[in-house]
Amino acid sequence: KRNKIIFVGRNNGSKGFEKFIELAKKFRHEKFIVVGNFTNDVALNNVEYLGWKSKNEIFELFLDSKLGIFFNEAPETFGIAPLEAITHGTPVLLSSIYSFKEYYSKIPFCKVLDDLSVLSIIKELDSFLKLYDKKYHEIHSSILKSSLNKNFKLTVKSKLNV
């Protein structure tokens, strides 16, 4: 069973890492993993810092994760990491930057949050985890099915210029 909550990104101050750590502090019974150039500045027993990983290693981590967290604060043209999570059957919580709202808001188990206050994201994660425990298989099969949808593929291809 998937058992990790994953964060993937660069340490540039705009990826929402601080909010991810706040979630880890609140949900001590969950395992959180960090991929990217982050150091173990915030030492928590339930957070593992993995450093940079290859694409294939990240894909394997997504396959072992119950949720991806992407709380970008700066605008992005598309945001590839949430797409990679989705195509590996991993639900995502996202900030409401334009590109995330535009491309991910209609995909099952992609939740775009307008309110990124710590209290609000704790509430959303708590709701997700309760649902996840009950509907694990349904969640992952629904995500994988939607990622195979023709319209979703066309959108992805146009954004990636493939």
C-alpha atoms as an extended CHARMM CRD file, in Angstrom:
* protein
*
       162  EXT
         1         1  LYS       CA              0.0000000000        0.0000000000        0.0000000000  PROA      1               0.0000000000
         2         2  ARG       CA              1.2080000000        3.5100000000       -0.7680000000  PROA      2               0.0000000000
         3         3  ASN       CA              2.3190000000        5.1480000000        2.4400000000  PROA      3               0.0000000000
         4         4  LYS       CA              4.1740000000        8.4100000000        1.7590000000  PROA      4               0.0000000000
         5         5  ILE       CA              3.3120000000       12.0470000000        1.1640000000  PROA      5               0.0000000000
         6         6  ILE       CA              5.7720000000       13.4940000000       -1.3370000000  PROA      6               0.0000000000
         7         7  PHE       CA              7.1370000000       16.9530000000       -2.0910000000  PROA      7               0.0000000000
         8         8  VAL       CA              9.2680000000       17.4910000000       -5.2110000000  PROA      8               0.0000000000
         9         9  GLY       CA             10.9100000000       20.8080000000       -6.0230000000  PROA      9               0.0000000000
        10        10  ARG       CA             13.7890000000       23.2430000000       -5.9450000000  PROA      10              0.0000000000
        11        11  ASN       CA             14.6440000000       25.1640000000       -2.8210000000  PROA      11              0.0000000000
        12        12  ASN       CA             13.9390000000       28.5890000000       -4.2710000000  PROA      12              0.0000000000
        13        13  GLY       CA             11.4780000000       29.8840000000       -1.6950000000  PROA      13              0.0000000000
        14        14  SER       CA              8.4240000000       29.6990000000       -3.9510000000  PROA      14              0.0000000000
        15        15  LYS       CA              7.4900000000       26.0000000000       -3.8830000000  PROA      15              0.0000000000
        16        16  GLY       CA              5.5820000000       25.9670000000       -0.5860000000  PROA      16              0.0000000000
        17        17  PHE       CA              8.0920000000       23.8600000000        1.3110000000  PROA      17              0.0000000000
        18        18  GLU       CA              7.2950000000       25.6320000000        4.6050000000  PROA      18              0.0000000000
        19        19  LYS       CA              3.6490000000       24.6120000000        4.3450000000  PROA      19              0.0000000000
        20        20  PHE       CA              4.6860000000       21.0190000000        3.5970000000  PROA      20              0.0000000000
        21        21  ILE       CA              6.7230000000       21.0180000000        6.8120000000  PROA      21              0.0000000000
        22        22  GLU       CA              3.7500000000       22.4260000000        8.7460000000  PROA      22              0.0000000000
        23        23  LEU       CA              1.7130000000       19.4510000000        7.5320000000  PROA      23              0.0000000000
        24        24  ALA       CA              4.4620000000       17.0650000000        8.6250000000  PROA      24              0.0000000000
        25        25  LYS       CA              4.4260000000       18.6400000000       12.0950000000  PROA      25              0.0000000000
        26        26  LYS       CA              0.6660000000       18.2030000000       12.3960000000  PROA      26              0.0000000000
        27        27  PHE       CA              0.4460000000       14.6830000000       10.9260000000  PROA      27              0.0000000000
        28        28  ARG       CA              3.2820000000       12.9780000000       12.8230000000  PROA      28              0.0000000000
        29        29  HSD       CA              1.8400000000        9.5180000000       12.1030000000  PROA      29              0.0000000000
        30        30  GLU       CA              2.3320000000       10.0230000000        8.3450000000  PROA      30              0.0000000000
        31        31  LYS       CA              5.6210000000        9.6310000000        6.4600000000  PROA      31              0.0000000000
        32        32  PHE       CA              6.6940000000       12.6710000000        4.4070000000  PROA      32              0.0000000000
        33        33  ILE       CA              9.4680000000       12.6140000000        1.8100000000  PROA      33              0.0000000000
        34        34  VAL       CA             11.2760000000       15.5590000000        0.2340000000  PROA      34              0.0000000000
        35        35  VAL       CA             12.9420000000       15.3350000000       -3.1800000000  PROA      35              0.0000000000
        36        36  GLY       CA             15.1190000000       18.2610000000       -4.2280000000  PROA      36              0.0000000000
        37        37  ASN       CA             17.9560000000       20.4090000000       -2.9790000000  PROA      37              0.0000000000
        38        38  PHE       CA             16.6520000000       20.7480000000        0.5620000000  PROA      38              0.0000000000
        39        39  THR       CA             18.7130000000       20.0750000000        3.6440000000  PROA      39              0.0000000000
        40        40  ASN       CA             17.5670000000       18.6010000000        6.8920000000  PROA      40              0.0000000000
        41        41  ASP       CA             17.1980000000       22.0700000000        8.4340000000  PROA      41              0.0000000000
        42        42  VAL       CA             13.9070000000       21.0820000000        9.9970000000  PROA      42              0.0000000000
        43        43  ALA       CA             14.5680000000       17.7670000000       11.6950000000  PROA      43              0.0000000000
        44        44  LEU       CA             11.3680000000       15.7980000000       12.1320000000  PROA      44              0.0000000000
        45        45  ASN       CA             11.2360000000       12.0390000000       12.6550000000  PROA      45              0.0000000000
        46        46  ASN       CA              8.5470000000       11.6470000000        9.9940000000  PROA      46              0.0000000000
        47        47  VAL       CA             10.3370000000       13.6340000000        7.2470000000  PROA      47              0.0000000000
        48        48  GLU       CA             12.9780000000       12.0520000000        5.0340000000  PROA      48              0.0000000000
        49        49  TYR       CA             15.1760000000       14.2540000000        2.8340000000  PROA      49              0.0000000000
        50        50  LEU       CA             16.2480000000       12.3510000000       -0.2770000000  PROA      50              0.0000000000
        51        51  GLY       CA             18.0980000000       15.0530000000       -2.2450000000  PROA      51              0.0000000000
        52        52  TRP       CA             17.9530000000       15.0990000000       -6.0290000000  PROA      52              0.0000000000
        53        53  LYS       CA             16.7810000000       11.9420000000       -7.7570000000  PROA      53              0.0000000000
        54        54  SER       CA             16.6640000000       10.8570000000      -11.3880000000  PROA      54              0.0000000000
        55        55  LYS       CA             13.3190000000       11.0140000000      -13.2100000000  PROA      55              0.0000000000
        56        56  ASN       CA             12.9360000000        7.2470000000      -12.9640000000  PROA      56              0.0000000000
        57        57  GLU       CA             13.6520000000        7.3260000000       -9.2210000000  PROA      57              0.0000000000
        58        58  ILE       CA             11.0480000000       10.0840000000       -8.7870000000  PROA      58              0.0000000000
        59        59  PHE       CA              8.5280000000        8.0190000000      -10.7580000000  PROA      59              0.0000000000
        60        60  GLU       CA              9.1720000000        5.0850000000       -8.4200000000  PROA      60              0.0000000000
        61        61  LEU       CA              8.6290000000        7.3820000000       -5.4300000000  PROA      61              0.0000000000
        62        62  PHE       CA              5.3190000000        8.5650000000       -6.9080000000  PROA      62              0.0000000000
        63        63  LEU       CA              4.2580000000        4.9280000000       -7.2740000000  PROA      63              0.0000000000
        64        64  ASP       CA              4.8740000000        4.5060000000       -3.5410000000  PROA      64              0.0000000000
        65        65  SER       CA              3.1560000000        7.7690000000       -2.5100000000  PROA      65              0.0000000000
        66        66  LYS       CA             -0.4070000000        8.3180000000       -1.4310000000  PROA      66              0.0000000000
        67        67  LEU       CA             -0.3060000000       12.0550000000       -2.1260000000  PROA      67              0.0000000000
        68        68  GLY       CA              1.7810000000       14.7520000000       -3.8160000000  PROA      68              0.0000000000
        69        69  ILE       CA              1.9100000000       18.2710000000       -2.3950000000  PROA      69              0.0000000000
        70        70  PHE       CA              2.5550000000       21.1920000000       -4.7830000000  PROA      70              0.0000000000
        71        71  PHE       CA              1.9680000000       24.5570000000       -3.1380000000  PROA      71              0.0000000000
        72        72  ASN       CA              3.8040000000       26.7570000000       -5.6320000000  PROA      72              0.0000000000
        73        73  GLU       CA              3.4920000000       30.4520000000       -4.8850000000  PROA      73              0.0000000000
        74        74  ALA       CA              5.1140000000       31.8390000000       -8.0390000000  PROA      74              0.0000000000
        75        75  PRO       CA              3.4340000000       31.4740000000      -11.4460000000  PROA      75              0.0000000000
        76        76  GLU       CA              4.5030000000       28.5800000000      -13.6530000000  PROA      76              0.0000000000
        77        77  THR       CA              3.7660000000       27.9580000000      -17.3010000000  PROA      77              0.0000000000
        78        78  PHE       CA              2.5960000000       24.3920000000      -16.6740000000  PROA      78              0.0000000000
        79        79  GLY       CA              4.1330000000       22.5590000000      -13.7190000000  PROA      79              0.0000000000
        80        80  ILE       CA              5.3700000000       19.1280000000      -14.7650000000  PROA      80              0.0000000000
        81        81  ALA       CA              5.7530000000       17.4920000000      -11.3220000000  PROA      81              0.0000000000
        82        82  PRO       CA              1.9900000000       17.3060000000      -10.6190000000  PROA      82              0.0000000000
        83        83  LEU       CA              1.4780000000       15.7470000000      -14.0490000000  PROA      83              0.0000000000
        84        84  GLU       CA              4.1530000000       13.1600000000      -13.3230000000  PROA      84              0.0000000000
        85        85  ALA       CA              2.4530000000       12.3560000000      -10.0150000000  PROA      85              0.0000000000
        86        86  ILE       CA             -0.9530000000       11.9670000000      -11.6660000000  PROA      86              0.0000000000
        87        87  THR       CA              0.3310000000        9.7270000000      -14.4360000000  PROA      87              0.0000000000
        88        88  HSD       CA              1.7380000000        7.4460000000      -11.7320000000  PROA      88              0.0000000000
        89        89  GLY       CA             -1.6240000000        7.2780000000       -9.9640000000  PROA      89              0.0000000000
        90        90  THR       CA             -0.7960000000        9.7180000000       -7.1760000000  PROA      90              0.0000000000
        91        91  PRO       CA             -3.4380000000       12.2580000000       -6.0990000000  PROA      91              0.0000000000
        92        92  VAL       CA             -2.2410000000       15.8350000000       -5.6300000000  PROA      92              0.0000000000
        93        93  LEU       CA             -3.0110000000       18.8980000000       -3.5200000000  PROA      93              0.0000000000
        94        94  LEU       CA             -2.1410000000       22.0640000000       -5.4350000000  PROA      94              0.0000000000
        95        95  SER       CA             -1.9500000000       25.7870000000       -4.9150000000  PROA      95              0.0000000000
        96        96  SER       CA             -4.2800000000       27.8880000000       -7.0380000000  PROA      96              0.0000000000
        97        97  ILE       CA             -1.7160000000       29.4380000000       -9.3540000000  PROA      97              0.0000000000
        98        98  TYR       CA             -3.2070000000       29.9180000000      -12.8110000000  PROA      98              0.0000000000
        99        99  SER       CA             -1.5370000000       26.9870000000      -14.5610000000  PROA      99              0.0000000000
       100       100  PHE       CA             -2.5590000000       24.5310000000      -11.8320000000  PROA      100             0.0000000000
       101       101  LYS       CA             -6.1570000000       25.7650000000      -11.8800000000  PROA      101             0.0000000000
       102       102  GLU       CA             -6.2570000000       25.6860000000      -15.6680000000  PROA      102             0.0000000000
       103       103  TYR       CA             -4.8600000000       22.1920000000      -16.2100000000  PROA      103             0.0000000000
       104       104  TYR       CA             -5.5570000000       20.2010000000      -13.0840000000  PROA      104             0.0000000000
       105       105  SER       CA             -8.8250000000       21.4020000000      -11.5530000000  PROA      105             0.0000000000
       106       106  LYS       CA            -11.0380000000       19.0040000000      -13.5300000000  PROA      106             0.0000000000
       107       107  ILE       CA             -8.9760000000       15.8620000000      -12.9740000000  PROA      107             0.0000000000
       108       108  PRO       CA            -10.2500000000       13.4720000000      -10.2930000000  PROA      108             0.0000000000
       109       109  PHE       CA             -8.2790000000       13.6160000000       -7.0590000000  PROA      109             0.0000000000
       110       110  CYS       CA             -6.4510000000       16.7980000000       -8.0190000000  PROA      110             0.0000000000
       111       111  LYS       CA             -7.5110000000       19.3450000000       -5.4500000000  PROA      111             0.0000000000
       112       112  VAL       CA             -6.6740000000       22.9880000000       -6.1480000000  PROA      112             0.0000000000
       113       113  LEU       CA             -6.7030000000       24.9950000000       -2.9150000000  PROA      113             0.0000000000
       114       114  ASP       CA             -7.5780000000       28.6700000000       -3.0110000000  PROA      114             0.0000000000
       115       115  ASP       CA             -6.8810000000       29.0620000000        0.7020000000  PROA      115             0.0000000000
       116       116  LEU       CA             -3.3110000000       28.0960000000        1.6120000000  PROA      116             0.0000000000
       117       117  SER       CA             -3.5330000000       29.0430000000        5.2500000000  PROA      117             0.0000000000
       118       118  VAL       CA             -2.0290000000       26.3700000000        7.4560000000  PROA      118             0.0000000000
       119       119  LEU       CA             -5.4100000000       25.6700000000        9.0640000000  PROA      119             0.0000000000
       120       120  SER       CA             -7.0710000000       25.2150000000        5.6640000000  PROA      120             0.0000000000
       121       121  ILE       CA             -4.4350000000       22.8460000000        4.2700000000  PROA      121             0.0000000000
       122       122  ILE       CA             -4.4660000000       20.8050000000        7.4880000000  PROA      122             0.0000000000
       123       123  LYS       CA             -8.2300000000       20.4500000000        7.0900000000  PROA      123             0.0000000000
       124       124  GLU       CA             -7.8750000000       19.4030000000        3.4260000000  PROA      124             0.0000000000
       125       125  LEU       CA             -5.1640000000       16.8580000000        4.2020000000  PROA      125             0.0000000000
       126       126  ASP       CA             -7.1790000000       15.4230000000        7.0700000000  PROA      126             0.0000000000
       127       127  SER       CA            -10.2240000000       15.0190000000        4.7810000000  PROA      127             0.0000000000
       128       128  PHE       CA             -8.1000000000       13.4320000000        2.0780000000  PROA      128             0.0000000000
       129       129  LEU       CA             -6.4760000000       10.9360000000        4.4620000000  PROA      129             0.0000000000
       130       130  LYS       CA             -9.8630000000        9.8150000000        5.8150000000  PROA      130             0.0000000000
       131       131  LEU       CA            -11.1570000000        9.2940000000        2.2740000000  PROA      131             0.0000000000
       132       132  TYR       CA             -7.9120000000        7.6350000000        1.2130000000  PROA      132             0.0000000000
       133       133  ASP       CA             -8.0850000000        4.9740000000        3.8870000000  PROA      133             0.0000000000
       134       134  LYS       CA            -11.5980000000        4.0150000000        2.7330000000  PROA      134             0.0000000000
       135       135  LYS       CA            -11.2080000000        4.2500000000       -1.0460000000  PROA      135             0.0000000000
       136       136  TYR       CA             -7.5520000000        3.5380000000       -1.7730000000  PROA      136             0.0000000000
       137       137  HSD       CA             -8.0040000000        1.3690000000       -4.8820000000  PROA      137             0.0000000000
       138       138  GLU       CA            -10.8080000000        3.4750000000       -6.3300000000  PROA      138             0.0000000000
       139       139  ILE       CA             -8.7180000000        6.6290000000       -6.0340000000  PROA      139             0.0000000000
       140       140  HSD       CA             -5.6920000000        5.2520000000       -7.8870000000  PROA      140             0.0000000000
       141       141  SER       CA             -7.6670000000        3.5630000000      -10.6500000000  PROA      141             0.0000000000
       142       142  SER       CA             -9.7090000000        6.7500000000      -11.2040000000  PROA      142             0.0000000000
       143       143  ILE       CA             -6.5670000000        8.8720000000      -11.5240000000  PROA      143             0.0000000000
       144       144  LEU       CA             -4.9030000000        6.4500000000      -13.9160000000  PROA      144             0.0000000000
       145       145  LYS       CA             -8.0660000000        6.2350000000      -16.0050000000  PROA      145             0.0000000000
       146       146  SER       CA             -8.3380000000       10.0330000000      -16.2980000000  PROA      146             0.0000000000
       147       147  SER       CA             -4.6620000000       10.3420000000      -17.2350000000  PROA      147             0.0000000000
       148       148  LEU       CA             -5.3780000000        8.0380000000      -20.1740000000  PROA      148             0.0000000000
       149       149  ASN       CA             -8.2660000000       10.2410000000      -21.3450000000  PROA      149             0.0000000000
       150       150  LYS       CA             -7.7550000000       11.5410000000      -24.8980000000  PROA      150             0.0000000000
       151       151  ASN       CA             -8.4370000000       15.2040000000      -23.9890000000  PROA      151             0.0000000000
       152       152  PHE       CA             -6.0060000000       15.0490000000      -21.0920000000  PROA      152             0.0000000000
       153       153  LYS       CA             -3.3300000000       13.5520000000      -23.3540000000  PROA      153             0.0000000000
       154       154  LEU       CA             -3.8940000000       16.2450000000      -26.0030000000  PROA      154             0.0000000000
       155       155  THR       CA             -3.6000000000       19.0090000000      -23.4040000000  PROA      155             0.0000000000
       156       156  VAL       CA             -0.3810000000       17.5120000000      -22.0610000000  PROA      156             0.0000000000
       157       157  LYS       CA              1.0880000000       17.0440000000      -25.5220000000  PROA      157             0.0000000000
       158       158  SER       CA              0.2980000000       20.6200000000      -26.5200000000  PROA      158             0.0000000000
       159       159  LYS       CA              1.8610000000       22.0130000000      -23.3560000000  PROA      159             0.0000000000
       160       160  LEU       CA              4.9590000000       19.8710000000      -23.6710000000  PROA      160             0.0000000000
       161       161  ASN       CA              5.2300000000       20.4540000000      -27.4400000000  PROA      161             0.0000000000
       162       162  VAL       CA              5.4090000000       16.7030000000      -28.0730000000  PROA      162             0.0000000000
